[in-house]
Tab-separated table of N, CA and C in Angstrom:
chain	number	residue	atom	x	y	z
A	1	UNK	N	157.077	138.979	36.661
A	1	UNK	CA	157.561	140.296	37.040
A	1	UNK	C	158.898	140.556	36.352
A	2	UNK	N	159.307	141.907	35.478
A	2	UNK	CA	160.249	142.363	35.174
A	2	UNK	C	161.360	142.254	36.183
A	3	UNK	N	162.178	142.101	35.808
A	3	UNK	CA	164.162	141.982	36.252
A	3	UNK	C	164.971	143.109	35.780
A	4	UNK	N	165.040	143.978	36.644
A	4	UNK	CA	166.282	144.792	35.735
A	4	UNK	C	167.127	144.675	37.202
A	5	UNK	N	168.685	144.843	36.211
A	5	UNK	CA	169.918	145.222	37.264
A	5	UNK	C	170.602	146.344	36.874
A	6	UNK	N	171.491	147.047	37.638
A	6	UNK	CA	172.268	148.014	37.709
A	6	UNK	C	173.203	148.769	36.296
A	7	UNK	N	172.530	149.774	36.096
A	7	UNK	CA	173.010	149.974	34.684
A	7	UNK	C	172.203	150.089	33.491
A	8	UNK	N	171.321	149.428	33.849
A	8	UNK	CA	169.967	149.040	32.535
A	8	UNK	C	169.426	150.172	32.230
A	9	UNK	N	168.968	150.725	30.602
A	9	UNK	CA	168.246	151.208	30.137
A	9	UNK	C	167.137	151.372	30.168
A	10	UNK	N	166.103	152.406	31.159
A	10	UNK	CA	164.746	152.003	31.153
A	10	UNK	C	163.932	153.868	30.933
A	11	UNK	N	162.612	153.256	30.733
A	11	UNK	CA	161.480	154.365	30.563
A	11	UNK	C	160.449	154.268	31.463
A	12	UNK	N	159.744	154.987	31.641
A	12	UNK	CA	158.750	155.247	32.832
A	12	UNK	C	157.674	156.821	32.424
A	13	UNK	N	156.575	156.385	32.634
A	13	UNK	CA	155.451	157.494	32.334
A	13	UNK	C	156.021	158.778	33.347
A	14	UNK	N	156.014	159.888	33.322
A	14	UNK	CA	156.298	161.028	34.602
A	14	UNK	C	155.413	162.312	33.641
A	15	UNK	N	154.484	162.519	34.087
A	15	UNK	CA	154.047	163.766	34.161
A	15	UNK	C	153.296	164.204	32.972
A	16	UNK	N	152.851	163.079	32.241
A	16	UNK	CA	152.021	163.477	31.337
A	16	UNK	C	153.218	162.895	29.888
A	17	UNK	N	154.441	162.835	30.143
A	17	UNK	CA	154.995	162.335	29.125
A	17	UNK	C	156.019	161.062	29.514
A	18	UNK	N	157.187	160.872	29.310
A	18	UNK	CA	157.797	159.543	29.007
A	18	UNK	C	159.413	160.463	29.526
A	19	UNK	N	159.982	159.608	30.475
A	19	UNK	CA	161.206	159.503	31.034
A	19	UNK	C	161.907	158.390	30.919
A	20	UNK	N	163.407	158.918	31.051
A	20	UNK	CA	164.268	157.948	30.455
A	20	UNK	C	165.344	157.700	31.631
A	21	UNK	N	165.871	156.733	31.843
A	21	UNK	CA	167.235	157.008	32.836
A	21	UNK	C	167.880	155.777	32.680
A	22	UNK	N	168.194	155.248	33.686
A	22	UNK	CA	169.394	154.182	34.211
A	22	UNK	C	168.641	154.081	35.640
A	23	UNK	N	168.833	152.474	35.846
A	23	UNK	CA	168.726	151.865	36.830
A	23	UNK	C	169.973	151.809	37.934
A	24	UNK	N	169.445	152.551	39.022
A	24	UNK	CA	170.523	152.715	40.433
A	24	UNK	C	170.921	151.451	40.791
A	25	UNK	N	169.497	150.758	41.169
A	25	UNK	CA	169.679	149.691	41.986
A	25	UNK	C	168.435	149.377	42.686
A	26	UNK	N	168.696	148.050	43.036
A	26	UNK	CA	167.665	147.398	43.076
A	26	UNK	C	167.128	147.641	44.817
A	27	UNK	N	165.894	147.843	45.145
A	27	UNK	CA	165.570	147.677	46.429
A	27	UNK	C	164.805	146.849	46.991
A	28	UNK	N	164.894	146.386	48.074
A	28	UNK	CA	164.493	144.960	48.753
A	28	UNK	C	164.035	144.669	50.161
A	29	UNK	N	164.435	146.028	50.762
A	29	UNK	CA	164.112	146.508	51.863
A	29	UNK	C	163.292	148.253	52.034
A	30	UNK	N	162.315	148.204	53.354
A	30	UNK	CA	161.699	149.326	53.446
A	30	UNK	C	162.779	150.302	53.932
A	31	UNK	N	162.970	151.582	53.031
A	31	UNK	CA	163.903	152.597	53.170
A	31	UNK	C	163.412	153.720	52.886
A	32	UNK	N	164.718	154.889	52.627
A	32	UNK	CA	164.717	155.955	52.561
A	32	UNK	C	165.274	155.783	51.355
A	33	UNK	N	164.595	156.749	50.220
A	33	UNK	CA	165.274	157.026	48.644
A	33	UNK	C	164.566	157.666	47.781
A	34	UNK	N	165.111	158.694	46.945
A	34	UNK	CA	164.283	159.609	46.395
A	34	UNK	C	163.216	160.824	47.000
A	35	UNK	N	164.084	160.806	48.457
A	35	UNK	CA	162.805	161.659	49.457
A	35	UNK	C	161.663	161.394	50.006
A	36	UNK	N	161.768	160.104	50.270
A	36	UNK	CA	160.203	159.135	50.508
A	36	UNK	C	160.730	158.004	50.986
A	37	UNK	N	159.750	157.033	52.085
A	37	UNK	CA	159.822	156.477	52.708
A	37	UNK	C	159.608	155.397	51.439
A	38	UNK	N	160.620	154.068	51.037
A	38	UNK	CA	159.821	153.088	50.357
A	38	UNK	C	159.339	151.824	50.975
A	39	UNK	N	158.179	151.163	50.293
A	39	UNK	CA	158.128	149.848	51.077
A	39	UNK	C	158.347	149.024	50.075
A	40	UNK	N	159.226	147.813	50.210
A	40	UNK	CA	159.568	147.390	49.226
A	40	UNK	C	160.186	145.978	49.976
A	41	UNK	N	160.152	144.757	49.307
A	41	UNK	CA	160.729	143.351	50.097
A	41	UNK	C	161.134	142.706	48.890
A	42	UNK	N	161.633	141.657	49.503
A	42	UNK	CA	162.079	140.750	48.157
A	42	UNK	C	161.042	140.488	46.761
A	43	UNK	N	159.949	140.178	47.802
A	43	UNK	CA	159.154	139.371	46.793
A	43	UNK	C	158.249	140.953	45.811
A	44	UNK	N	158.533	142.339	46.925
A	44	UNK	CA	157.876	143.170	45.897
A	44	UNK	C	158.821	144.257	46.279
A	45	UNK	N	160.085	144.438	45.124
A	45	UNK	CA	161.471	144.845	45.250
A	45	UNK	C	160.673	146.407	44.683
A	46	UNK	N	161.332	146.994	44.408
A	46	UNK	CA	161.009	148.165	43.690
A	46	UNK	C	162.536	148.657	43.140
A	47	UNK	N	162.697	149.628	42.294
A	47	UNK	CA	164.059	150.562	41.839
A	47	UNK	C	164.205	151.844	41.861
A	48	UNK	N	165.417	152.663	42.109
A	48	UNK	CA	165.778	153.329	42.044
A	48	UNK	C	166.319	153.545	40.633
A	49	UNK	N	166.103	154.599	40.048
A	49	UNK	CA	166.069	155.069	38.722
A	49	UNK	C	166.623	156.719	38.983
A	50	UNK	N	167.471	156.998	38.060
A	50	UNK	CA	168.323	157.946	37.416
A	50	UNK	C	167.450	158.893	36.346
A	51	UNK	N	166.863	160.126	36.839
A	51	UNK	CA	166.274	160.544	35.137
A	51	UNK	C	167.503	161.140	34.412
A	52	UNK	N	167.607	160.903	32.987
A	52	UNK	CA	168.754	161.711	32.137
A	52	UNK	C	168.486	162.405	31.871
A	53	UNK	N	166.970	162.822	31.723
A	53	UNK	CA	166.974	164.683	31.438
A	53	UNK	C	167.163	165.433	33.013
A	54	UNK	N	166.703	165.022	33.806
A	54	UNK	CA	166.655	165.803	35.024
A	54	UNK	C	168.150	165.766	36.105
A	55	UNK	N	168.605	164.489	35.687
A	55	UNK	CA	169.349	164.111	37.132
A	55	UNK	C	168.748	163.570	38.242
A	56	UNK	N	167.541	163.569	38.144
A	56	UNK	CA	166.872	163.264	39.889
A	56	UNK	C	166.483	161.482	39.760
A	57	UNK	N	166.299	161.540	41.699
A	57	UNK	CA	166.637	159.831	41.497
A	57	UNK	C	164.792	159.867	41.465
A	58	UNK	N	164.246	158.780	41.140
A	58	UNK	CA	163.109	158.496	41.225
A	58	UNK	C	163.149	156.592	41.702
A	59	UNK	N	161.983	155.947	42.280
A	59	UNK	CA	161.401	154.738	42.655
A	59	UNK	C	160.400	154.054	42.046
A	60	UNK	N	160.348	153.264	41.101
A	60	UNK	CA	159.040	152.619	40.834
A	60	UNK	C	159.056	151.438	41.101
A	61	UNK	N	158.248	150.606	40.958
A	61	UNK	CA	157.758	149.353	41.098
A	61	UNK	C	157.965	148.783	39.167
A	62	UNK	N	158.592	147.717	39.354
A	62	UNK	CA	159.148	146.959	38.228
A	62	UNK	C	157.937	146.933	37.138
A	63	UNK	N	156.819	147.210	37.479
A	63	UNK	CA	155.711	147.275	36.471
A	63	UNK	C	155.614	148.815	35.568
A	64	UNK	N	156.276	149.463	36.423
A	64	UNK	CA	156.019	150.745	36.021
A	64	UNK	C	157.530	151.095	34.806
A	65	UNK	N	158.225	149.999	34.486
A	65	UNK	CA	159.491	150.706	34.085
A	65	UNK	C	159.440	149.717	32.610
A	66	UNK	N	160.303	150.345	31.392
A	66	UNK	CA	160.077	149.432	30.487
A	66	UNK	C	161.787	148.755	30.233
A	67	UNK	N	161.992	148.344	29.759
A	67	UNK	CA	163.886	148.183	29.373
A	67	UNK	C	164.090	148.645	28.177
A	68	UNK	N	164.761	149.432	27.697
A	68	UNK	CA	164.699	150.091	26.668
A	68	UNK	C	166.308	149.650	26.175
A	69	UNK	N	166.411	149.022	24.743
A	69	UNK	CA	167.695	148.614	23.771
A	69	UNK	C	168.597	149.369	23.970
């Protein structure tokens, strides 16, 4: 499973094309973020992500995100 931390460069599929942002932070617990309930634990963390074209926060699951140079 992918590792990203706070700050990192990443991409993610959204809407038929390709988004870009920064990594918020890491989540580890079931919460509130991005307007949605997440479920998320250690062993299946998920992130909070920054889009740079939009501003808005978004959540994926570490499979869904790439690390981008």
């Amino acid at each position: 499973m992918a590792e990203f931390k706070k700050g990192d460069r990443v991409s993610w599929k959204s809407h038929g094309g390709t988004a870009e942002g920064e990594v918020e932070e890491k989540i580890t617990e079931d919460t509130e973020a991005a307007g949605r309930t997440v479920r998320a634990s250690r062993d299946d963390p998920q992130y909070k992500v920054r889009s740079e074209k939009s501003g808005g926060d978004a959540v994926h699951k570490p499979g869904a995100l790439k690390k981008e140079s």
